[in-house]
Amino acid sequence: MLSSRACGRATLDRQLLLRRASMGVPAAIERLAGMQAQAPLPPYTGLWSRLVGFRPDQLAELLVDRSVVRIALMRGTVHLVTARDCLAFRPVLQAMLARTVATAYRRHLDGLDLDAIVAAARSLVEARPRTSAELGEFLLARWPGRDRLALTNVARNGLPLVQLPPRAVWGRSGRTVLTTASNWLGRDLAVETAPDELVLRYLAAFGPASVADAQKWSGLTRLAEVFDRLRPGLLTFLGEDGTELFDLPDAPRPDPDTAAPVRFLPEFDNILLAHADPSRIMPAEHRAGLFTVNGIIRAALLVDGRTAGSWKIGKQGGAAVLTVEPFRRLSIRHRSAIESEGARLLAFAAADAARHEVRILPFE
């Protein structure tokens, strides 16, 4: 049997959160099976928390030279992935993405030829990159009287649309401008649509995990048959609640008592979204403090491998202030570690500020 703590330590290890890793940024992004990135800048903090000596330009340059891209993938949300994973992952998820938008906007799409919408959108964005507004206006002109958002989302989910720089480039800003992945990368998407390899990549990044966990992370359904196909090459365990957990034979499963350092996770970090039961990292009582009613997932503080608070950086005068809101009482040792790691985070994220300050609010 694997305890929740043992599962947590295994996931933290694979997510490069037990110790910072010395590896290249593309290798790290692939190790993590992508990084959720609908907000443009959180992946920079996510990589800083995971890699030795990470600098913002290391990711910015990869976006500009097309080595990594931002595209809707798992759960229909925008992810930062390498070009190679973009081309491999998207065909596996395509049917799920198309089905999701058709269901969500059913009454707005009644009687429409969705393939025709996708084809029209492709011709537009491959002629030259377009903003979301331009794409919506074009589709509305072709299908007047229809819901613009529904039409735009049919295109977004029906086509592998990547968001182009300077969007998400550190120190720059830009509108969301779109073209297809094949047009941007100069390569065709893979033809394989079976999810077997995606499931193995998931286990490598987030295991040990159940069928329900993989479905939660990916947005795919009916993965039990995939796990059954893969079962001969996997290890199986029982979780504390009796759930069957699967894992790769050679994946790390550290001692549950392995020390886990203080870590600052960015908004929307995938480690909070990768399991049907996220209690290995996030106790149930902490969900309300991190998941807002409008779909924002706050930046999380990890102490001893589990969420212990939220955090944000703001400006006060010339100072950059990191404010930590704890979810439980913190020991003197943990407060000291938070202050030290927080000071390093400020040096990274607010290098130009005249002063840096870490504030830990009282627990109430």
Short mmCIF file of C-alpha atoms in Angstrom, two decimals:
data_model
loop_
_atom_site.label_atom_id
_atom_site.label_comp_id
_atom_site.label_asym_id
_atom_site.label_seq_id
_atom_site.Cartn_x
_atom_site.Cartn_y
_atom_site.Cartn_z
CA MET A 1 0.00 0.00 0.00
CA LEU A 2 1.21 3.51 -0.79
CA SER A 3 0.38 6.26 1.68
CA SER A 4 -0.75 9.68 0.53
CA ARG A 5 2.56 11.05 1.81
CA ALA A 6 4.52 8.50 -0.26
CA CYS A 7 2.51 9.44 -3.36
CA GLY A 8 3.14 13.09 -2.63
CA ARG A 9 6.89 12.65 -2.34
CA ALA A 10 6.95 10.70 -5.61
CA THR A 11 5.02 13.42 -7.43
CA LEU A 12 7.18 16.18 -5.94
CA ASP A 13 10.31 14.37 -7.11
CA ARG A 14 9.01 14.03 -10.66
CA GLN A 15 7.88 17.64 -10.65
CA LEU A 16 11.42 18.76 -9.66
CA LEU A 17 10.19 20.13 -6.34
CA LEU A 18 12.27 18.07 -3.91
CA ARG A 19 15.46 19.66 -5.24
CA ARG A 20 16.19 22.04 -8.08
CA ALA A 21 17.41 20.24 -11.17
CA SER A 22 20.35 21.02 -13.42
CA MET A 23 18.79 20.50 -16.83
CA GLY A 24 17.85 22.53 -19.87
CA VAL A 25 14.51 24.32 -20.03
CA PRO A 26 13.09 22.19 -22.90
CA ALA A 27 14.00 19.00 -21.03
CA ALA A 28 12.34 20.33 -17.88
CA ILE A 29 9.13 21.28 -19.67
CA GLU A 30 8.97 17.81 -21.18
CA ARG A 31 9.75 16.22 -17.80
CA LEU A 32 6.74 18.11 -16.39
CA ALA A 33 4.53 16.99 -19.32
CA GLY A 34 3.88 20.66 -20.05
CA MET A 35 3.01 23.61 -17.85
CA GLN A 36 -0.44 25.16 -17.59
CA ALA A 37 -0.06 28.63 -19.06
CA GLN A 38 -3.32 30.43 -19.80
CA ALA A 39 -1.79 33.32 -17.86
CA PRO A 40 1.42 34.23 -19.72
CA LEU A 41 4.00 34.61 -16.95
CA PRO A 42 3.42 31.91 -14.27
CA PRO A 43 5.62 29.33 -16.08
CA TYR A 44 8.64 31.55 -15.43
CA THR A 45 8.13 31.26 -11.67
CA GLY A 46 7.34 27.57 -12.06
CA LEU A 47 10.66 26.97 -13.77
CA TRP A 48 12.55 29.18 -11.30
CA SER A 49 11.23 27.01 -8.47
CA ARG A 50 12.40 23.86 -10.22
CA LEU A 51 15.70 24.62 -11.99
CA VAL A 52 19.13 25.64 -10.80
CA GLY A 53 19.99 29.16 -11.93
CA PHE A 54 16.95 29.65 -14.17
CA ARG A 55 16.81 33.04 -15.93
CA PRO A 56 13.75 34.51 -17.68
CA ASP A 57 15.59 34.90 -20.98
CA GLN A 58 16.09 31.13 -21.14
CA LEU A 59 12.35 30.62 -21.66
CA ALA A 60 11.75 33.85 -23.58
CA GLU A 61 14.30 32.86 -26.23
CA LEU A 62 12.61 29.47 -26.69
CA LEU A 63 9.25 31.13 -27.35
CA VAL A 64 10.78 33.44 -29.92
CA ASP A 65 12.75 30.76 -31.75
CA ARG A 66 9.72 28.41 -31.79
CA SER A 67 11.24 25.70 -29.62
CA VAL A 68 8.29 25.96 -27.22
CA VAL A 69 4.71 27.09 -27.81
CA ARG A 70 1.52 27.93 -25.93
CA ILE A 71 -1.51 25.97 -27.15
CA ALA A 72 -4.79 24.54 -25.79
CA LEU A 73 -4.16 20.95 -24.73
CA MET A 74 -5.01 19.06 -21.56
CA ARG A 75 -8.45 19.90 -20.13
CA GLY A 76 -8.84 22.39 -22.97
CA THR A 77 -6.55 24.86 -21.20
CA VAL A 78 -3.51 26.64 -22.63
CA HIS A 79 -0.26 24.83 -21.88
CA LEU A 80 3.39 25.63 -22.48
CA VAL A 81 5.00 22.67 -24.24
CA THR A 82 7.95 21.96 -26.47
CA ALA A 83 7.34 21.97 -30.20
CA ARG A 84 7.81 18.20 -30.21
CA ASP A 85 5.18 17.64 -27.53
CA CYS A 86 2.81 20.09 -29.20
CA LEU A 87 2.87 18.05 -32.40
CA ALA A 88 2.47 14.76 -30.51
CA PHE A 89 -0.07 15.72 -27.82
CA ARG A 90 -2.59 17.73 -29.80
CA PRO A 91 -3.84 14.91 -32.11
CA VAL A 92 -4.43 12.70 -29.06
CA LEU A 93 -6.56 15.40 -27.44
CA GLN A 94 -8.28 16.71 -30.57
CA ALA A 95 -11.49 14.69 -30.36
CA MET A 96 -11.94 15.64 -26.70
CA LEU A 97 -11.43 19.32 -27.47
CA ALA A 98 -13.91 19.28 -30.35
CA ARG A 99 -16.48 17.41 -28.27
CA THR A 100 -16.06 19.81 -25.35
CA VAL A 101 -16.84 22.91 -27.39
CA ALA A 102 -19.72 21.25 -29.22
CA THR A 103 -21.29 20.35 -25.87
CA ALA A 104 -20.62 23.68 -24.15
CA TYR A 105 -22.12 25.75 -26.98
CA ARG A 106 -24.71 23.27 -28.23
CA ARG A 107 -27.64 25.69 -28.46
CA HIS A 108 -25.52 28.34 -30.20
CA LEU A 109 -24.21 25.89 -32.77
CA ASP A 110 -27.44 24.15 -33.70
CA GLY A 111 -27.64 23.64 -37.46
CA LEU A 112 -24.08 24.78 -38.17
CA ASP A 113 -21.44 22.83 -40.08
CA LEU A 114 -18.58 22.87 -37.56
CA ASP A 115 -16.10 21.51 -40.09
CA ALA A 116 -16.86 24.46 -42.33
CA ILE A 117 -16.18 26.88 -39.46
CA VAL A 118 -12.85 25.20 -38.75
CA ALA A 119 -11.87 25.26 -42.43
CA ALA A 120 -12.73 28.96 -42.74
CA ALA A 121 -10.75 29.77 -39.61
CA ARG A 122 -7.76 27.82 -40.90
CA SER A 123 -7.70 29.77 -44.15
CA LEU A 124 -7.74 33.05 -42.20
CA VAL A 125 -5.03 32.37 -39.61
CA GLU A 126 -2.71 30.61 -42.05
CA ALA A 127 -2.88 33.54 -44.46
CA ARG A 128 -1.34 35.57 -41.64
CA PRO A 129 -1.55 35.41 -37.83
CA ARG A 130 -4.71 36.98 -36.41
CA THR A 131 -5.94 38.16 -33.04
CA SER A 132 -8.85 36.41 -31.37
CA ALA A 133 -10.98 39.50 -32.09
CA GLU A 134 -10.12 39.40 -35.79
CA LEU A 135 -10.92 35.71 -35.94
CA GLY A 136 -14.26 36.24 -34.20
CA GLU A 137 -15.22 39.12 -36.49
CA PHE A 138 -14.34 37.11 -39.58
CA LEU A 139 -16.41 34.11 -38.49
CA LEU A 140 -19.35 36.29 -37.47
CA ALA A 141 -19.33 37.90 -40.91
CA ARG A 142 -19.50 34.42 -42.47
CA TRP A 143 -22.21 33.25 -40.08
CA PRO A 144 -24.14 36.43 -39.18
CA GLY A 145 -26.53 36.37 -36.26
CA ARG A 146 -24.61 33.62 -34.51
CA ASP A 147 -22.77 33.80 -31.18
CA ARG A 148 -19.28 35.18 -31.79
CA LEU A 149 -17.75 33.45 -28.74
CA ALA A 150 -19.16 30.09 -29.78
CA LEU A 151 -17.78 30.47 -33.30
CA THR A 152 -14.36 31.51 -32.00
CA ASN A 153 -14.18 28.57 -29.62
CA VAL A 154 -15.12 26.12 -32.36
CA ALA A 155 -12.06 27.41 -34.22
CA ARG A 156 -9.89 27.40 -31.09
CA ASN A 157 -10.74 23.79 -30.24
CA GLY A 158 -11.03 22.56 -33.81
CA LEU A 159 -7.65 23.92 -34.87
CA PRO A 160 -4.25 23.55 -33.13
CA LEU A 161 -3.88 27.31 -32.62
CA VAL A 162 -0.66 28.51 -31.01
CA GLN A 163 -0.31 31.90 -29.33
CA LEU A 164 2.63 33.75 -30.85
CA PRO A 165 5.27 35.94 -29.22
CA PRO A 166 5.72 38.60 -27.98
CA ARG A 167 2.80 37.28 -25.90
CA ALA A 168 4.31 35.55 -22.82
CA VAL A 169 7.83 36.85 -23.49
CA TRP A 170 9.34 38.16 -20.24
CA GLY A 171 9.63 41.95 -20.22
CA ARG A 172 7.44 42.39 -23.29
CA SER A 173 3.70 42.49 -23.91
CA GLY A 174 1.45 41.70 -26.80
CA ARG A 175 -2.04 40.72 -27.83
CA THR A 176 -3.02 37.10 -28.31
CA VAL A 177 -2.14 36.45 -31.96
CA LEU A 178 -2.87 33.04 -33.43
CA THR A 179 -1.89 30.71 -36.22
CA THR A 180 -1.85 26.94 -36.56
CA ALA A 181 0.91 24.87 -35.01
CA SER A 182 1.92 23.38 -38.36
CA ASN A 183 2.09 26.83 -39.94
CA TRP A 184 4.21 28.23 -37.09
CA LEU A 185 6.49 25.24 -36.66
CA GLY A 186 6.79 24.20 -40.30
CA ARG A 187 5.98 20.60 -39.41
CA ASP A 188 2.87 18.46 -39.53
CA LEU A 189 1.14 17.16 -36.45
CA ALA A 190 1.60 13.49 -35.59
CA VAL A 191 -0.92 10.99 -36.93
CA GLU A 192 -1.11 8.84 -33.78
CA THR A 193 -4.29 9.51 -31.78
CA ALA A 194 -4.15 6.65 -29.28
CA PRO A 195 -3.48 8.02 -25.77
CA ASP A 196 -1.08 5.30 -24.62
CA GLU A 197 2.09 7.38 -24.83
CA LEU A 198 0.37 10.38 -23.27
CA VAL A 199 -0.67 8.22 -20.30
CA LEU A 200 2.92 7.03 -19.86
CA ARG A 201 4.14 10.62 -19.96
CA TYR A 202 1.54 11.51 -17.35
CA LEU A 203 2.71 8.75 -15.01
CA ALA A 204 6.32 9.84 -15.46
CA ALA A 205 5.37 13.38 -14.44
CA PHE A 206 2.67 12.85 -11.80
CA GLY A 207 2.53 9.18 -10.77
CA PRO A 208 1.77 6.96 -9.03
CA ALA A 209 -1.78 7.62 -10.20
CA SER A 210 -5.16 6.11 -10.88
CA VAL A 211 -7.26 5.98 -14.03
CA ALA A 212 -9.40 8.79 -12.61
CA ASP A 213 -6.29 10.86 -11.97
CA ALA A 214 -5.13 10.55 -15.59
CA GLN A 215 -8.59 11.47 -16.80
CA LYS A 216 -8.69 14.52 -14.54
CA TRP A 217 -5.31 15.76 -15.81
CA SER A 218 -5.92 15.14 -19.50
CA GLY A 219 -9.64 15.73 -19.90
CA LEU A 220 -9.87 12.38 -21.71
CA THR A 221 -12.42 9.72 -20.75
CA ARG A 222 -12.49 5.92 -20.93
CA LEU A 223 -8.84 5.53 -20.07
CA ALA A 224 -9.42 2.29 -18.14
CA GLU A 225 -8.99 0.31 -21.35
CA VAL A 226 -5.73 2.16 -22.04
CA PHE A 227 -4.38 1.28 -18.59
CA ASP A 228 -5.43 -2.32 -19.18
CA ARG A 229 -3.38 -2.38 -22.38
CA LEU A 230 -0.41 -0.89 -20.57
CA ARG A 231 -0.81 -2.97 -17.40
CA PRO A 232 1.79 -5.65 -18.27
CA GLY A 233 4.50 -2.98 -18.33
CA LEU A 234 3.37 -1.11 -15.21
CA LEU A 235 3.54 -1.59 -11.46
CA THR A 236 0.32 -1.45 -9.45
CA PHE A 237 -0.26 -0.38 -5.85
CA LEU A 238 -3.17 0.29 -3.57
CA GLY A 239 -3.68 3.78 -2.24
CA GLU A 240 -4.79 4.48 1.30
CA ASP A 241 -8.43 4.53 0.17
CA GLY A 242 -8.12 1.27 -1.77
CA THR A 243 -7.82 2.93 -5.19
CA GLU A 244 -5.62 1.07 -7.68
CA LEU A 245 -2.58 3.15 -8.56
CA PHE A 246 -0.33 2.62 -11.57
CA ASP A 247 3.29 3.57 -12.05
CA LEU A 248 6.31 3.12 -14.27
CA PRO A 249 8.70 0.47 -12.96
CA ASP A 250 11.76 2.72 -13.04
CA ALA A 251 10.10 5.92 -11.81
CA PRO A 252 11.38 7.45 -8.54
CA ARG A 253 9.41 6.70 -5.38
CA PRO A 254 11.37 8.36 -2.57
CA ASP A 255 11.13 7.48 1.08
CA PRO A 256 7.99 9.20 2.48
CA ASP A 257 10.21 10.88 5.09
CA THR A 258 12.36 12.58 2.43
CA ALA A 259 12.69 16.28 3.27
CA ALA A 260 10.67 18.62 1.04
CA PRO A 261 11.86 22.25 0.95
CA VAL A 262 9.70 25.36 0.93
CA ARG A 263 8.61 26.12 -2.62
CA PHE A 264 6.63 28.95 -4.19
CA LEU A 265 4.35 27.63 -6.94
CA PRO A 266 2.86 30.02 -9.51
CA GLU A 267 -0.79 30.51 -10.35
CA PHE A 268 -2.38 27.52 -12.11
CA ASP A 269 0.47 25.12 -11.34
CA ASN A 270 -0.40 21.71 -12.76
CA ILE A 271 0.59 19.85 -9.61
CA LEU A 272 -2.71 21.04 -8.08
CA LEU A 273 -4.71 19.94 -11.14
CA ALA A 274 -3.24 16.55 -11.97
CA HIS A 275 -5.17 14.21 -9.66
CA ALA A 276 -8.82 13.48 -9.02
CA ASP A 277 -7.89 13.51 -5.34
CA PRO A 278 -5.21 16.19 -4.93
CA SER A 279 -4.78 15.57 -1.19
CA ARG A 280 -1.25 14.20 -1.67
CA ILE A 281 -0.26 17.86 -2.25
CA MET A 282 -3.31 19.94 -1.28
CA PRO A 283 -5.42 19.09 1.80
CA ALA A 284 -9.12 19.37 1.05
CA GLU A 285 -9.55 22.25 3.48
CA HIS A 286 -7.06 24.36 1.49
CA ARG A 287 -8.98 24.22 -1.79
CA ALA A 288 -11.16 27.22 -1.00
CA GLY A 289 -8.08 29.31 -0.30
CA LEU A 290 -6.49 28.50 -3.65
CA PHE A 291 -9.36 27.89 -6.12
CA THR A 292 -11.54 30.96 -6.65
CA VAL A 293 -15.13 31.04 -7.89
CA ASN A 294 -14.07 32.72 -11.14
CA GLY A 295 -11.63 29.99 -12.14
CA ILE A 296 -8.41 31.54 -10.88
CA ILE A 297 -6.00 29.21 -9.10
CA ARG A 298 -3.89 31.24 -6.73
CA ALA A 299 -0.14 30.92 -6.33
CA ALA A 300 0.52 28.28 -3.66
CA LEU A 301 3.13 27.96 -0.96
CA LEU A 302 4.43 24.45 -0.27
CA VAL A 303 5.77 23.60 3.19
CA ASP A 304 6.91 20.03 3.86
CA GLY A 305 5.53 19.00 0.49
CA ARG A 306 1.96 20.23 0.91
CA THR A 307 0.12 23.47 0.42
CA ALA A 308 0.41 25.74 3.44
CA GLY A 309 -0.72 29.09 2.09
CA SER A 310 -1.08 31.41 -0.86
CA TRP A 311 1.20 34.24 -1.92
CA LYS A 312 1.36 37.26 -4.20
CA ILE A 313 3.83 40.00 -5.11
CA GLY A 314 2.72 43.62 -5.10
CA LYS A 315 4.33 47.04 -5.30
CA GLN A 316 4.24 49.54 -2.43
CA GLY A 317 6.11 52.70 -3.25
CA GLY A 318 9.45 51.57 -4.61
CA ALA A 319 9.30 48.24 -2.76
CA ALA A 320 8.30 44.83 -4.07
CA VAL A 321 6.38 43.07 -1.31
CA LEU A 322 5.83 39.33 -1.22
CA THR A 323 2.79 38.68 0.96
CA VAL A 324 2.18 35.15 2.26
CA GLU A 325 -1.23 34.20 3.63
CA PRO A 326 -0.77 31.00 5.64
CA PHE A 327 -3.45 28.32 5.93
CA ARG A 328 -2.10 26.99 9.22
CA ARG A 329 0.27 27.95 12.00
CA LEU A 330 3.88 27.90 10.91
CA SER A 331 6.86 26.93 13.02
CA ILE A 332 9.75 29.35 13.51
CA ARG A 333 11.88 27.08 11.33
CA HIS A 334 9.35 27.12 8.51
CA ARG A 335 8.84 30.89 8.76
CA SER A 336 12.59 31.37 8.44
CA ALA A 337 12.70 29.10 5.38
CA ILE A 338 9.77 30.96 3.80
CA GLU A 339 11.49 34.30 4.35
CA SER A 340 14.75 33.04 2.83
CA GLU A 341 13.12 31.45 -0.21
CA GLY A 342 10.81 34.45 -0.57
CA ALA A 343 13.78 36.82 -0.67
CA ARG A 344 15.29 34.75 -3.48
CA LEU A 345 11.96 34.81 -5.34
CA LEU A 346 11.80 38.60 -5.11
CA ALA A 347 15.35 38.88 -6.43
CA PHE A 348 14.18 36.87 -9.44
CA ALA A 349 10.69 38.27 -10.06
CA ALA A 350 11.23 41.91 -9.01
CA ALA A 351 14.89 42.49 -9.74
CA ASP A 352 14.32 46.15 -10.59
CA ALA A 353 12.57 47.07 -7.34
CA ALA A 354 14.46 49.40 -5.00
CA ARG A 355 13.59 47.28 -1.97
CA HIS A 356 12.29 43.80 -1.28
CA GLU A 357 10.13 42.73 1.65
CA VAL A 358 8.61 39.40 2.66
CA ARG A 359 5.48 39.61 4.83
CA ILE A 360 3.91 36.57 6.43
CA LEU A 361 0.40 37.42 7.58
CA PRO A 362 -0.82 36.06 10.92
CA PHE A 363 -2.84 32.85 10.77
CA GLU A 364 -6.37 33.36 12.02
#
